[in-house]
Coordinates of C-alpha atoms in Angstrom, one line a residue:
Chain X
M3 CA 0.0 0.0 0.0
D4 CA 3.0 2.2 -0.1
F5 CA 2.0 3.6 -3.5
L6 CA -0.9 5.4 -1.8
L7 CA 1.6 7.5 0.2
E8 CA 4.2 8.0 -2.6
G9 CA 2.7 11.4 -3.6
L10 CA 2.5 12.7 -0.1
L11 CA 6.0 11.6 0.8
A12 CA 7.4 13.1 -2.4
T13 CA 6.0 16.6 -1.6
T14 CA 8.6 19.2 -1.2
W15 CA 8.4 22.5 0.8
K16 CA 8.6 24.4 -2.5
Q17 CA 5.6 22.6 -3.8
L18 CA 3.7 23.5 -0.7
V19 CA 4.7 27.2 -1.3
M20 CA 3.3 26.8 -4.8
F21 CA 0.0 25.5 -3.4
G22 CA -0.1 28.7 -1.3
V23 CA 0.7 30.9 -4.4
G24 CA -2.0 29.1 -6.4
S25 CA -4.5 29.5 -3.6
L26 CA -3.6 33.2 -3.2
L27 CA -4.1 33.9 -6.9
I28 CA -7.5 32.1 -6.8
Y29 CA -8.4 34.2 -3.8
L30 CA -7.4 37.4 -5.4
A31 CA -9.2 36.5 -8.6
I32 CA -12.5 35.7 -6.8
T33 CA -12.7 38.0 -3.8
K34 CA -10.7 41.0 -5.1
K35 CA -11.7 40.5 -8.8
L36 CA -8.0 41.1 -9.9
E37 CA -7.9 40.0 -13.6
P38 CA -10.0 36.9 -12.6
A39 CA -10.0 35.5 -16.2
L40 CA -6.2 35.0 -16.1
L41 CA -5.3 34.8 -12.4
L42 CA -7.8 32.1 -11.6
P43 CA -6.6 29.7 -14.3
I44 CA -3.0 30.5 -13.5
G45 CA -3.6 29.9 -9.8
F46 CA -5.4 26.6 -10.4
G47 CA -2.8 25.5 -12.9
A48 CA 0.0 26.3 -10.3
I49 CA -1.7 23.7 -8.0
L50 CA -2.1 21.2 -10.9
V51 CA 1.5 21.2 -12.1
N52 CA 2.9 21.0 -8.6
L53 CA 1.1 17.9 -7.4
P54 CA 3.8 15.2 -7.2
F55 CA 3.9 13.1 -10.3
S56 CA 1.1 15.2 -11.8
G57 CA -0.4 13.8 -14.9
A58 CA -1.1 17.3 -16.2
V59 CA 2.5 17.7 -17.1
T60 CA 4.8 15.3 -19.0
Q61 CA 6.3 12.6 -16.7
M62 CA 8.7 9.7 -17.1
M63 CA 7.0 6.5 -15.9
D64 CA 8.7 3.3 -15.1
G65 CA 8.2 0.7 -17.8
I66 CA 6.4 3.1 -20.1
G67 CA 8.7 6.0 -20.7
E68 CA 7.6 9.5 -21.4
V69 CA 3.9 10.2 -20.9
P70 CA 2.8 13.6 -22.3
G71 CA 0.9 15.9 -20.1
I72 CA -1.9 18.1 -21.4
L73 CA -0.5 21.4 -20.0
D74 CA 2.9 20.8 -21.6
W75 CA 1.2 19.8 -24.8
L76 CA -0.8 23.0 -24.7
F77 CA 2.3 25.0 -24.0
N78 CA 4.3 23.5 -26.8
L79 CA 1.6 23.9 -29.3
G80 CA -0.1 27.1 -28.2
I81 CA 2.9 29.2 -27.0
E82 CA 6.3 27.6 -27.8
A83 CA 5.6 26.6 -31.4
A84 CA 4.6 30.0 -32.8
E85 CA 3.3 32.0 -29.9
A86 CA -0.2 31.2 -31.3
M87 CA -2.2 31.9 -28.2
P88 CA -1.0 35.4 -27.4
L89 CA -1.1 36.3 -31.1
L90 CA -4.6 35.0 -31.7
L91 CA -5.6 36.9 -28.5
F92 CA -4.5 40.1 -30.3
V93 CA -7.0 39.5 -33.1
G94 CA -9.8 39.7 -30.5
I95 CA -8.2 42.7 -28.7
G96 CA -7.9 44.5 -32.1
A97 CA -11.6 43.8 -32.7
M98 CA -12.4 45.4 -29.4
I99 CA -10.4 48.6 -29.9
D100 CA -12.0 51.7 -31.2
F101 CA -9.2 53.9 -32.6
G102 CA -11.7 56.7 -33.1
P103 CA -10.5 58.9 -30.1
L104 CA -6.9 58.6 -31.5
L105 CA -8.0 59.5 -35.1
A106 CA -9.9 62.4 -33.7
N107 CA -6.9 63.8 -31.7
P108 CA -3.7 62.5 -33.4
K109 CA -1.2 64.1 -31.0
L110 CA -2.3 61.7 -28.3
I111 CA -0.3 58.9 -30.0
L112 CA 2.9 60.5 -28.8
F113 CA 2.1 59.7 -25.2
G114 CA 2.0 56.0 -26.1
A115 CA 5.6 56.2 -27.2
A116 CA 6.8 58.1 -24.1
A117 CA 5.2 55.8 -21.6
Q118 CA 7.2 52.8 -23.0
W119 CA 10.4 54.2 -21.3
G120 CA 9.6 52.3 -18.2
I121 CA 10.3 49.1 -20.1
F122 CA 13.9 50.1 -20.9
A123 CA 14.5 51.6 -17.4
T124 CA 13.5 48.3 -15.9
I125 CA 15.7 46.3 -18.3
S126 CA 18.7 48.4 -17.1
L127 CA 17.8 47.8 -13.5
A128 CA 17.4 44.1 -14.1
T129 CA 20.9 43.8 -15.6
L130 CA 22.2 45.5 -12.5
L131 CA 20.5 42.8 -10.4
G132 CA 22.4 40.1 -12.4
F133 CA 19.8 39.0 -15.0
S134 CA 21.0 38.2 -18.5
L135 CA 20.0 40.6 -21.3
S136 CA 17.3 38.3 -22.7
D137 CA 15.9 37.7 -19.2
A138 CA 16.1 41.5 -18.4
A139 CA 14.3 42.4 -21.6
S140 CA 11.6 39.8 -20.8
I141 CA 11.2 41.3 -17.4
G142 CA 11.2 44.9 -18.7
I143 CA 8.4 44.1 -21.1
I144 CA 6.1 43.8 -18.1
G145 CA 6.1 47.6 -18.4
A146 CA 4.3 47.2 -21.7
A147 CA 1.3 46.6 -19.3
D148 CA 0.2 44.1 -21.9
G149 CA -0.1 40.4 -20.8
P150 CA 0.0 38.8 -24.3
T151 CA 3.0 40.9 -25.3
S152 CA 4.9 40.0 -22.1
I153 CA 4.2 36.3 -22.7
L154 CA 5.2 36.5 -26.3
V155 CA 8.5 38.4 -25.8
S156 CA 9.6 36.3 -22.9
Q157 CA 8.9 33.1 -24.9
V158 CA 10.7 34.3 -28.1
L159 CA 13.7 35.4 -26.1
G160 CA 13.8 32.0 -24.4
S161 CA 13.4 33.4 -20.8
K162 CA 12.9 30.8 -18.1
Y163 CA 10.8 33.3 -16.1
I164 CA 7.7 33.3 -18.3
G165 CA 5.5 32.2 -15.3
P166 CA 6.4 35.0 -12.9
I167 CA 6.5 37.5 -15.8
A168 CA 2.9 36.6 -16.8
I169 CA 1.7 36.8 -13.2
A170 CA 3.4 40.2 -12.6
A171 CA 2.0 41.6 -15.9
Y172 CA -1.6 40.6 -15.2
S173 CA -1.4 41.4 -11.5
Y174 CA -0.1 44.9 -11.9
M175 CA -2.5 45.6 -14.7
A176 CA -5.3 44.8 -12.2
L177 CA -3.5 47.1 -9.7
V178 CA -3.3 50.1 -12.0
P179 CA -5.9 52.0 -10.0
I180 CA -3.6 51.8 -7.0
I181 CA -0.2 52.1 -8.7
Q182 CA -0.8 55.0 -11.1
P183 CA -2.3 57.6 -8.6
F184 CA 0.8 57.0 -6.4
A185 CA 3.2 57.4 -9.4
I186 CA 1.4 60.4 -10.8
K187 CA 1.3 62.3 -7.5
L188 CA 5.0 61.8 -7.1
V189 CA 5.7 64.0 -10.2
T190 CA 2.7 66.4 -10.4
T191 CA 1.4 69.3 -8.4
K192 CA -2.3 69.8 -7.7
K193 CA -2.2 72.8 -10.0
E194 CA -1.0 70.7 -12.8
R195 CA -3.6 68.0 -12.2
M196 CA -6.3 70.8 -12.4
I197 CA -5.3 71.7 -16.0
K198 CA -8.5 71.5 -18.1
M199 CA -8.4 70.3 -21.7
P200 CA -11.2 71.2 -24.0
Y201 CA -12.5 68.3 -26.1
N202 CA -13.0 69.3 -29.8
P203 CA -12.6 66.1 -31.7
R204 CA -12.4 66.0 -35.5
S205 CA -15.0 63.8 -37.1
V206 CA -13.6 60.5 -38.4
S207 CA -14.7 58.9 -41.6
K208 CA -15.3 55.2 -42.1
R209 CA -12.6 55.2 -44.8
A210 CA -10.0 56.6 -42.3
K211 CA -10.9 53.9 -39.8
I212 CA -10.5 51.2 -42.4
L213 CA -7.2 52.6 -43.8
F214 CA -5.7 53.2 -40.4
P215 CA -5.0 49.5 -39.5
I216 CA -3.7 48.7 -43.0
I217 CA -1.3 51.7 -43.1
V218 CA -0.1 51.2 -39.6
T219 CA 0.7 47.6 -40.3
I220 CA 2.8 48.5 -43.4
V221 CA 4.6 51.4 -41.7
S222 CA 5.5 49.5 -38.6
G223 CA 6.4 46.4 -40.6
Y224 CA 8.9 48.4 -42.6
V225 CA 10.5 50.1 -39.7
A226 CA 10.3 47.3 -37.1
P227 CA 9.8 44.0 -39.0
A228 CA 9.8 42.0 -35.8
S229 CA 6.6 43.8 -34.7
V230 CA 4.6 42.5 -37.7
S231 CA 3.2 39.5 -35.9
L232 CA 2.0 41.6 -32.9
V233 CA 0.9 44.7 -34.8
G234 CA -0.4 42.7 -37.7
M235 CA -2.7 40.5 -35.6
L236 CA -3.9 43.6 -33.6
M237 CA -4.7 45.5 -36.8
F238 CA -6.2 42.5 -38.5
G239 CA -8.7 42.3 -35.7
N240 CA -9.4 46.0 -35.9
L241 CA -9.9 45.8 -39.7
I242 CA -12.5 43.1 -39.2
R243 CA -14.2 45.4 -36.8
E244 CA -14.1 48.6 -38.9
C245 CA -14.9 47.1 -42.3
T246 CA -18.5 46.6 -41.2
V247 CA -19.0 43.7 -43.6
L248 CA -17.7 41.1 -41.2
D249 CA -19.9 41.9 -38.2
T250 CA -20.4 38.3 -37.2
L251 CA -16.6 37.6 -37.4
S252 CA -15.9 40.8 -35.4
T253 CA -18.4 39.7 -32.7
A254 CA -16.8 36.2 -32.7
A255 CA -13.3 37.6 -32.3
Q256 CA -14.4 39.9 -29.5
T257 CA -16.2 37.2 -27.6
V258 CA -15.7 33.6 -28.6
L259 CA -12.1 33.8 -29.7
V260 CA -11.0 36.0 -26.7
N261 CA -12.8 33.8 -24.2
L262 CA -11.5 30.6 -25.6
I263 CA -7.9 31.8 -25.7
T264 CA -8.1 33.4 -22.3
L265 CA -9.6 30.2 -20.9
L266 CA -6.6 28.2 -22.1
L267 CA -3.8 30.8 -21.8
G268 CA -3.8 31.1 -18.0
I269 CA -3.7 27.4 -17.3
T270 CA -1.1 26.9 -20.1
I271 CA 1.2 29.5 -18.6
A272 CA 0.8 27.7 -15.3
S273 CA 2.7 24.7 -16.8
T274 CA 5.9 26.8 -16.4
M275 CA 5.2 27.3 -12.7
K276 CA 6.9 24.2 -11.4
A277 CA 8.1 24.7 -7.9
E278 CA 11.8 24.1 -8.5
T279 CA 12.0 27.0 -11.1
F280 CA 9.4 29.3 -9.5
V281 CA 10.2 29.4 -5.8
T282 CA 13.4 31.4 -6.2
L283 CA 14.8 34.8 -5.2
Q284 CA 14.6 35.7 -8.9
T285 CA 10.8 35.4 -8.8
I286 CA 10.6 38.0 -5.9
M287 CA 12.9 40.3 -7.8
I288 CA 10.8 40.0 -11.0
M289 CA 7.7 40.9 -9.0
G290 CA 9.5 44.0 -7.7
L291 CA 10.9 45.0 -11.0
G292 CA 7.5 44.6 -12.6
L293 CA 6.0 47.0 -10.1
L294 CA 8.8 49.5 -10.9
A295 CA 8.2 49.1 -14.6
F296 CA 4.6 50.3 -14.2
I297 CA 5.7 53.2 -12.0
F298 CA 8.5 54.2 -14.5
D299 CA 6.0 54.1 -17.4
S300 CA 3.5 56.4 -15.6
I301 CA 6.3 58.9 -14.6
A302 CA 7.7 58.9 -18.1
G303 CA 4.3 59.7 -19.6
V304 CA 3.7 62.5 -17.2
V305 CA 7.2 64.0 -17.7
F306 CA 6.8 63.8 -21.5
A307 CA 3.5 65.7 -21.2
K308 CA 5.2 68.4 -19.1
I309 CA 8.0 68.8 -21.7
L310 CA 5.4 69.0 -24.4
N311 CA 3.7 71.8 -22.5
L312 CA 6.8 73.9 -22.9
F313 CA 6.2 74.1 -26.6
V314 CA 2.4 74.0 -27.1
K315 CA -0.2 76.8 -26.6
N316 CA -3.0 74.6 -25.4
K317 CA -1.6 72.9 -22.3
V318 CA -1.9 69.2 -21.8
N319 CA -2.9 67.9 -18.3
P320 CA 0.3 65.9 -17.5
M321 CA -1.8 63.1 -16.1
V322 CA -3.0 62.2 -19.6
G323 CA 0.6 61.2 -20.4
A324 CA 0.4 58.5 -17.8
A325 CA -2.5 57.0 -19.7
G326 CA -0.1 56.1 -22.5
I327 CA 0.2 52.5 -21.2
S328 CA -1.6 49.5 -22.6
A329 CA -3.8 48.8 -19.6
F330 CA -7.1 49.7 -21.2
P331 CA -9.5 51.1 -20.0
M332 CA -8.3 51.1 -16.4
S333 CA -5.6 53.7 -16.9
A334 CA -8.0 56.1 -18.7
R335 CA -10.5 55.7 -15.9
V336 CA -7.8 56.5 -13.3
I337 CA -6.9 59.7 -15.0
Q338 CA -10.6 60.7 -15.3
R339 CA -11.1 60.1 -11.6
M340 CA -7.9 62.0 -10.6
G341 CA -8.9 64.9 -12.8
L342 CA -12.3 65.1 -11.1
Q343 CA -10.6 64.8 -7.7
A344 CA -8.4 67.9 -8.5
D345 CA -11.3 69.8 -9.9
S346 CA -14.9 68.6 -10.1
Q347 CA -15.3 70.2 -13.6
N348 CA -12.1 68.6 -15.0
H349 CA -13.2 65.9 -17.4
L350 CA -10.2 64.2 -19.0
L351 CA -11.8 60.9 -20.0
M352 CA -11.7 61.2 -23.8
H353 CA -8.2 62.5 -23.9
A354 CA -7.1 59.7 -21.6
V355 CA -8.9 57.1 -23.7
G356 CA -7.0 58.4 -26.8
A357 CA -3.6 58.1 -24.9
N358 CA -4.6 54.7 -23.6
V359 CA -5.4 53.4 -27.1
A360 CA -2.1 54.9 -28.2
G361 CA -0.5 52.9 -25.4
Q362 CA -2.0 49.7 -26.8
I363 CA -0.4 50.4 -30.2
A364 CA 3.0 51.5 -28.7
S365 CA 3.3 48.5 -26.4
V366 CA 3.1 46.0 -29.3
I367 CA 5.5 48.1 -31.2
A368 CA 7.8 48.2 -28.2
G369 CA 7.5 44.4 -28.0
G370 CA 8.5 44.1 -31.7
V371 CA 11.4 46.6 -31.3
I372 CA 12.8 44.6 -28.4
L373 CA 12.5 41.3 -30.3
G374 CA 14.3 43.0 -33.2
L375 CA 17.1 44.6 -31.1
V376 CA 17.9 42.2 -28.3
P377 CA 19.0 39.1 -30.2
G378 CA 21.6 41.2 -32.0
M379 CA 23.0 42.5 -28.7
I380 CA 23.3 39.2 -26.8
Chain O
M17 CA 27.7 43.4 -15.1
Q18 CA 28.9 46.9 -16.0
S19 CA 29.2 46.1 -19.7
L20 CA 25.7 44.5 -19.6
F21 CA 24.3 47.6 -18.0
N22 CA 26.0 49.7 -20.7
T23 CA 24.4 47.4 -23.3
S24 CA 21.0 47.9 -21.7
L25 CA 21.5 51.7 -21.9
I26 CA 22.3 51.4 -25.7
L27 CA 19.2 49.2 -26.0
M28 CA 17.2 52.0 -24.2
G29 CA 18.5 54.6 -26.7
K30 CA 18.0 52.5 -29.8
G31 CA 14.6 51.1 -28.6
M32 CA 13.1 54.5 -27.7
L33 CA 14.4 56.0 -30.9
A34 CA 12.8 53.1 -32.9
I35 CA 9.5 53.4 -31.0
F36 CA 9.4 57.2 -31.5
V37 CA 10.2 56.9 -35.3
V38 CA 7.3 54.4 -35.8
I39 CA 4.9 56.5 -33.6
F40 CA 5.8 59.7 -35.5
L41 CA 5.1 57.9 -38.8
I42 CA 1.8 56.8 -37.4
F43 CA 1.2 60.3 -36.2
F44 CA 1.6 61.6 -39.7
V45 CA -0.7 58.8 -41.0
L46 CA -3.3 60.0 -38.5
L47 CA -2.9 63.6 -39.7
F48 CA -3.2 62.5 -43.3
L49 CA -6.3 60.5 -42.6
G50 CA -7.8 63.5 -40.9
K51 CA -7.0 65.7 -43.9
T52 CA -8.6 63.2 -46.2
K53 CA -11.8 63.6 -44.3
K54 CA -11.7 67.4 -44.5
K55 CA -11.3 67.3 -48.3
E56 CA -14.3 65.0 -48.5
E57 CA -16.4 67.6 -46.6

């Protein structure tokens, strides 16, 4: 009867820690509603893969040999092979995005670029902490505030920290309403937060909305070819949305496709969360660096807006710069709320939405740029 | 470690430059698409 106790006796303290981590993620997902669609599957998956001799992951069995596990199979097929899951998720995300606020106020796109600085600042910090350049770049991309981009970049660069990186990316996205006000208040005065911005959008034609995803794909493809898979899938989804002749496909991409991929993505990522590789000092450092990446992003966006204000007649509320991250629409809502806190008549929502949409474009471009540059520097 | 940090600073410079180049090009695309609309009107 010893075989009944084999699993129990084989349990290590690191596996027990992982049960705790998994349970914590499930708790945060259910009770605190922190990105439940991702954190709950990741949490449950963390328990699944850390059960001794778990059949959910590939095992070597006496007399049989290698027995493939479903989670490893999903990871090999859906992420390792061609980053299919995060890329397909971008089709759905693209179908959800309305670039109208950006087309109506083009200068907001610049905030998307500025707020990516946090990625590179975090990469530099990570190298100082002893991470290799490819691992540092994978950690820095948490600052893209974009889960699928973080997963894709860390996978392509061959980082062994894909599990903690995914958890950090999704956790901090959910914590944007706490992180961003803190970061913004560090670098703005109340007077600056009270700056009002009139909203006079240009009308946007259907033709402009259709041409935008096509032209952006070609432009970014020529300048940063490595970004084509990311930008291309995002813009493909958006083209389906805007062409108005594929409404059923657009709806399917926004609902069925996104739900299906999300359902599988979290639990698949969990296959990388085996105790021996996850319970390390590096995981704690990655969680800390991820938090700093979000703070750096927000500060960079605010500082860029302040610099812009030196040259423009109509002043920009610096807080709008912080919305240039990809966490949509949380970041825009934070800016709107902070604007109203500073002055009850200060409505910044539409400007912040434009900057936030710009952040979604810029984050995938940043992912592509890193994929294009880092391999040549290793 | 120092040389790796220096490499990361070079990556920062090149990366931000590349992102701003692409974003500026998209900015001009946005301006162009806006102008197209005005001509239509």
